[in-house]
mmCIF file of C-alpha atoms in Angstrom:
data_model
loop_
_atom_site.group_PDB
_atom_site.id
_atom_site.type_symbol
_atom_site.label_atom_id
_atom_site.label_comp_id
_atom_site.label_asym_id
_atom_site.label_seq_id
_atom_site.Cartn_x
_atom_site.Cartn_y
_atom_site.Cartn_z
ATOM 1 C CA ALA A 1360 120.868 36.009 -9.151
ATOM 2 C CA PRO A 1361 118.843 38.453 -6.834
ATOM 3 C CA GLU A 1362 115.661 37.417 -8.349
ATOM 4 C CA VAL A 1363 116.192 33.604 -7.463
ATOM 5 C CA ALA A 1364 117.089 34.717 -3.894
ATOM 6 C CA GLN A 1365 114.026 36.942 -3.623
ATOM 7 C CA ALA A 1366 111.714 34.144 -4.950
ATOM 8 C CA SER A 1367 113.420 31.663 -2.510
ATOM 9 C CA LEU A 1368 112.656 34.060 0.408
ATOM 10 C CA ALA A 1369 109.081 34.501 -0.727
ATOM 11 C CA LEU A 1370 108.580 30.698 -1.035
ATOM 12 C CA GLN A 1371 110.063 30.227 2.554
ATOM 13 C CA SER A 1372 107.773 33.010 3.929
ATOM 14 C CA ALA A 1373 104.662 31.423 2.276
ATOM 15 C CA GLU A 1374 105.642 27.952 3.695
ATOM 16 C CA ASP A 1375 106.033 29.522 7.327
ATOM 17 C CA SER A 1376 102.597 31.182 6.931
ATOM 18 C CA LEU A 1377 100.953 27.891 5.767
ATOM 19 C CA ALA A 1378 102.588 25.988 8.692
ATOM 20 C CA LYS A 1379 100.968 28.554 11.112
ATOM 21 C CA CYS A 1380 97.652 27.871 9.559
ATOM 22 C CA ARG A 1381 97.875 24.141 10.222
ATOM 23 C CA VAL A 1382 95.605 23.054 13.178
ATOM 24 C CA THR A 1383 97.126 20.007 15.127
ATOM 25 C CA ALA A 1384 95.057 18.289 17.696
ATOM 26 C CA PRO A 1385 96.724 17.322 20.973
ATOM 27 C CA VAL A 1386 94.801 14.170 21.297
ATOM 28 C CA SER A 1387 93.028 11.654 18.996
ATOM 29 C CA GLY A 1388 89.366 11.615 18.433
ATOM 30 C CA THR A 1389 86.539 12.087 15.943
ATOM 31 C CA LEU A 1390 85.772 15.615 14.306
ATOM 32 C CA THR A 1391 82.114 16.279 15.289
ATOM 33 C CA GLN A 1392 81.873 19.918 14.426
ATOM 34 C CA LEU A 1393 83.710 22.249 12.006
ATOM 35 C CA LYS A 1394 83.142 25.967 12.754
ATOM 36 C CA LEU A 1395 84.823 27.618 9.583
ATOM 37 C CA SER A 1396 84.826 27.640 5.954
ATOM 38 C CA ALA A 1397 87.588 28.104 3.464
ATOM 39 C CA GLY A 1398 88.575 31.811 3.350
ATOM 40 C CA ASP A 1399 87.405 32.699 6.831
ATOM 41 C CA PHE A 1400 89.460 35.176 8.784
ATOM 42 C CA LEU A 1401 89.841 34.276 12.424
ATOM 43 C CA ALA A 1402 90.931 36.082 15.577
ATOM 44 C CA ALA A 1403 93.533 34.471 17.869
ATOM 45 C CA MET A 1404 92.032 31.559 20.102
ATOM 46 C CA THR A 1405 88.693 31.220 18.023
ATOM 47 C CA PRO A 1406 87.439 27.694 18.389
ATOM 48 C CA VAL A 1407 87.511 26.166 14.893
ATOM 49 C CA LEU A 1408 86.288 22.575 15.498
ATOM 50 C CA LYS A 1409 85.070 20.146 18.061
ATOM 51 C CA LEU A 1410 86.988 17.013 18.499
ATOM 52 C CA GLU A 1411 85.565 14.265 20.745
ATOM 53 C CA SER A 1412 86.671 10.848 21.803
ATOM 54 C CA VAL A 1413 83.795 8.241 21.325
ATOM 55 C CA ASP A 1414 85.648 5.873 23.378
ATOM 56 C CA ASP A 1415 85.240 8.119 26.543
ATOM 57 C CA MET A 1416 81.457 8.955 26.291
ATOM 58 C CA LEU A 1417 79.838 11.028 29.075
ATOM 59 C CA ALA A 1418 76.015 11.268 29.429
ATOM 60 C CA GLU A 1419 74.936 14.386 31.035
ATOM 61 C CA ILE A 1420 71.547 14.107 32.679
ATOM 62 C CA GLN A 1421 69.461 16.252 34.750
ATOM 63 C CA ILE A 1422 68.179 14.965 38.181
ATOM 64 C CA ASP A 1423 65.479 16.567 40.146
ATOM 65 C CA GLU A 1424 66.674 18.178 43.364
ATOM 66 C CA VAL A 1425 64.385 16.083 45.345
ATOM 67 C CA ASP A 1426 66.508 12.910 44.137
ATOM 68 C CA ILE A 1427 70.022 14.439 43.977
ATOM 69 C CA GLY A 1428 70.689 13.649 47.639
ATOM 70 C CA LYS A 1429 70.413 9.958 46.848
ATOM 71 C CA LEU A 1430 73.308 9.988 44.389
ATOM 72 C CA ARG A 1431 77.194 9.772 45.008
ATOM 73 C CA GLU A 1432 80.025 9.370 42.700
ATOM 74 C CA GLY A 1433 80.676 5.692 41.678
ATOM 75 C CA GLN A 1434 77.125 4.510 41.673
ATOM 76 C CA SER A 1435 76.199 2.110 38.905
ATOM 77 C CA ALA A 1436 73.828 3.201 36.278
ATOM 78 C CA GLU A 1437 72.355 2.052 32.884
ATOM 79 C CA VAL A 1438 72.079 4.195 29.872
ATOM 80 C CA SER A 1439 69.888 3.771 26.775
ATOM 81 C CA SER A 1440 69.739 6.061 23.741
ATOM 82 C CA ASP A 1441 67.562 6.232 20.629
ATOM 83 C CA SER A 1442 70.943 6.193 18.695
ATOM 84 C CA ILE A 1443 71.475 2.445 19.942
ATOM 85 C CA ILE A 1444 68.013 1.093 19.853
ATOM 86 C CA GLY A 1445 67.594 -2.111 21.896
ATOM 87 C CA ARG A 1446 70.864 -1.766 23.885
ATOM 88 C CA THR A 1447 71.490 -0.627 27.398
ATOM 89 C CA LEU A 1448 74.995 0.367 28.378
ATOM 90 C CA LYS A 1449 76.698 0.193 31.644
ATOM 91 C CA ALA A 1450 77.761 3.500 33.195
ATOM 92 C CA ARG A 1451 78.982 5.006 36.605
ATOM 93 C CA VAL A 1452 78.152 8.304 38.124
ATOM 94 C CA GLN A 1453 81.337 10.269 37.591
ATOM 95 C CA ALA A 1454 80.502 13.806 38.687
ATOM 96 C CA ILE A 1455 77.556 15.665 40.261
ATOM 97 C CA ALA A 1456 77.130 19.446 39.846
ATOM 98 C CA PRO A 1457 77.562 21.371 43.019
ATOM 99 C CA THR A 1458 74.641 23.716 42.173
ATOM 100 C CA VAL A 1459 70.875 23.257 41.512
ATOM 101 C CA THR A 1460 69.453 25.362 38.623
ATOM 102 C CA THR A 1461 65.928 26.169 37.484
ATOM 103 C CA LEU A 1462 64.811 24.559 34.283
ATOM 104 C CA GLY A 1463 61.233 25.662 33.463
ATOM 105 C CA SER A 1464 59.260 24.856 36.607
ATOM 106 C CA SER A 1465 61.644 22.247 37.877
ATOM 107 C CA ARG A 1466 64.881 22.515 39.842
ATOM 108 C CA ILE A 1467 67.620 20.274 38.551
ATOM 109 C CA SER A 1468 71.203 19.320 39.054
ATOM 110 C CA LEU A 1469 73.452 18.157 36.304
ATOM 111 C CA VAL A 1470 75.024 14.660 36.657
ATOM 112 C CA GLU A 1471 77.846 13.120 34.343
ATOM 113 C CA LEU A 1472 77.713 9.379 33.879
ATOM 114 C CA ALA A 1473 80.915 7.777 32.346
ATOM 115 C CA VAL A 1474 79.404 5.417 29.805
ATOM 116 C CA GLN A 1475 81.075 2.148 28.791
ATOM 117 C CA PRO A 1476 80.379 2.084 25.070
ATOM 118 C CA ASP A 1477 80.944 -1.773 24.864
ATOM 119 C CA GLY A 1478 81.247 -1.595 21.060
ATOM 120 C CA ALA A 1479 78.088 0.432 20.596
ATOM 121 C CA LYS A 1480 78.168 3.255 17.887
ATOM 122 C CA LEU A 1481 77.028 6.157 20.267
ATOM 123 C CA LYS A 1482 76.305 9.344 18.737
ATOM 124 C CA ALA A 1483 77.632 12.610 20.392
ATOM 125 C CA GLY A 1484 74.803 14.872 21.289
ATOM 126 C CA ALA A 1485 72.060 12.176 21.161
ATOM 127 C CA SER A 1486 69.493 12.097 23.781
ATOM 128 C CA CYS A 1487 69.611 9.297 26.431
ATOM 129 C CA SER A 1488 67.677 7.940 29.427
ATOM 130 C CA ALA A 1489 69.344 6.694 32.506
ATOM 131 C CA ARG A 1490 68.587 4.453 35.386
ATOM 132 C CA ILE A 1491 70.714 4.837 38.487
ATOM 133 C CA THR A 1492 70.709 2.373 41.196
ATOM 134 C CA THR A 1493 70.549 4.167 44.556
ATOM 135 C CA SER A 1494 69.964 1.257 46.918
ATOM 136 C CA ILE A 1495 69.360 -2.434 46.805
ATOM 137 C CA LYS A 1496 67.151 -4.282 49.269
ATOM 138 C CA GLN A 1497 67.430 -8.013 49.549
ATOM 139 C CA ASP A 1498 64.271 -10.094 50.034
ATOM 140 C CA ALA A 1499 62.016 -6.915 49.788
ATOM 141 C CA LEU A 1500 58.403 -7.360 49.499
ATOM 142 C CA ILE A 1501 56.989 -5.366 46.682
ATOM 143 C CA ILE A 1502 53.336 -4.172 46.918
ATOM 144 C CA PRO A 1503 51.730 -2.293 44.075
ATOM 145 C CA LEU A 1504 50.410 1.166 45.072
ATOM 146 C CA ALA A 1505 46.984 0.206 43.886
ATOM 147 C CA GLY A 1506 46.846 -2.194 46.770
ATOM 148 C CA PHE A 1507 46.861 0.429 49.414
ATOM 149 C CA PHE A 1508 43.987 2.398 50.727
ATOM 150 C CA THR A 1509 43.385 4.743 53.667
ATOM 151 C CA GLU A 1510 40.350 5.057 55.784
ATOM 152 C CA GLU A 1511 39.874 7.317 58.818
ATOM 153 C CA ASN A 1512 43.734 8.073 58.748
ATOM 154 C CA LEU A 1513 44.798 4.479 58.858
ATOM 155 C CA SER A 1514 46.539 2.831 56.013
ATOM 156 C CA TYR A 1515 45.522 -0.716 54.819
ATOM 157 C CA VAL A 1516 46.673 -3.025 52.178
ATOM 158 C CA TYR A 1517 44.659 -5.794 50.464
ATOM 159 C CA VAL A 1518 46.090 -9.227 50.942
ATOM 160 C CA LEU A 1519 45.075 -12.119 48.694
ATOM 161 C CA VAL A 1520 44.795 -15.350 50.580
ATOM 162 C CA LEU A 1521 44.639 -18.357 48.622
ATOM 163 C CA SER A 1522 43.454 -21.693 50.155
ATOM 164 C CA LEU A 1523 43.174 -25.039 48.722
ATOM 165 C CA ILE A 1524 39.910 -26.839 49.318
ATOM 166 C CA HIS A 1525 39.774 -30.420 48.561
ATOM 167 C CA ILE A 1526 36.391 -31.755 47.751
ATOM 168 C CA SER A 1527 36.008 -35.499 47.447
ATOM 169 C CA GLU A 1528 33.033 -37.283 46.072
ATOM 170 C CA PRO A 1529 31.542 -39.983 48.025
ATOM 171 C CA THR A 1530 32.399 -43.401 47.052
ATOM 172 C CA ARG A 1531 29.845 -45.471 45.207
ATOM 173 C CA PRO A 1532 29.340 -49.049 45.612
ATOM 174 C CA TYR A 1533 29.522 -51.270 42.529
#
């Protein structure tokens, strides 16, 4: 019957249209942002969602231009975040931006740290702090800045000298 054939073609056309509306991710991850609602009309190549891998976390940090010359890829770092209170995660410098940009009155460069989540439940987009080891000095003497003073263009440091004085009491006859 022509009506059945026509209905079958309409069904096939609807199934084809539905298949073209399906969004399939090329990788696994966690959906962190959905940028559309039911019934939205979209142009081709319009981003519709944000899919992130929480296993491969990057911390993007801002380093002052004065310190950027001390960094190189592969250096070890530690990252802490308010989203994982009380934990510090190991990280490595993965990339250093080739440019310096102005942020307010500061001039900074962006640095990406590859963070090893170590089972922590990191939150994408959370703020973080980083400590990057730029050099290690063995057997270094650490002197507090408050211990230094300058007088007549000469710098001095206070040194505390401890000496043990033994005072003995005279012996008493019995």
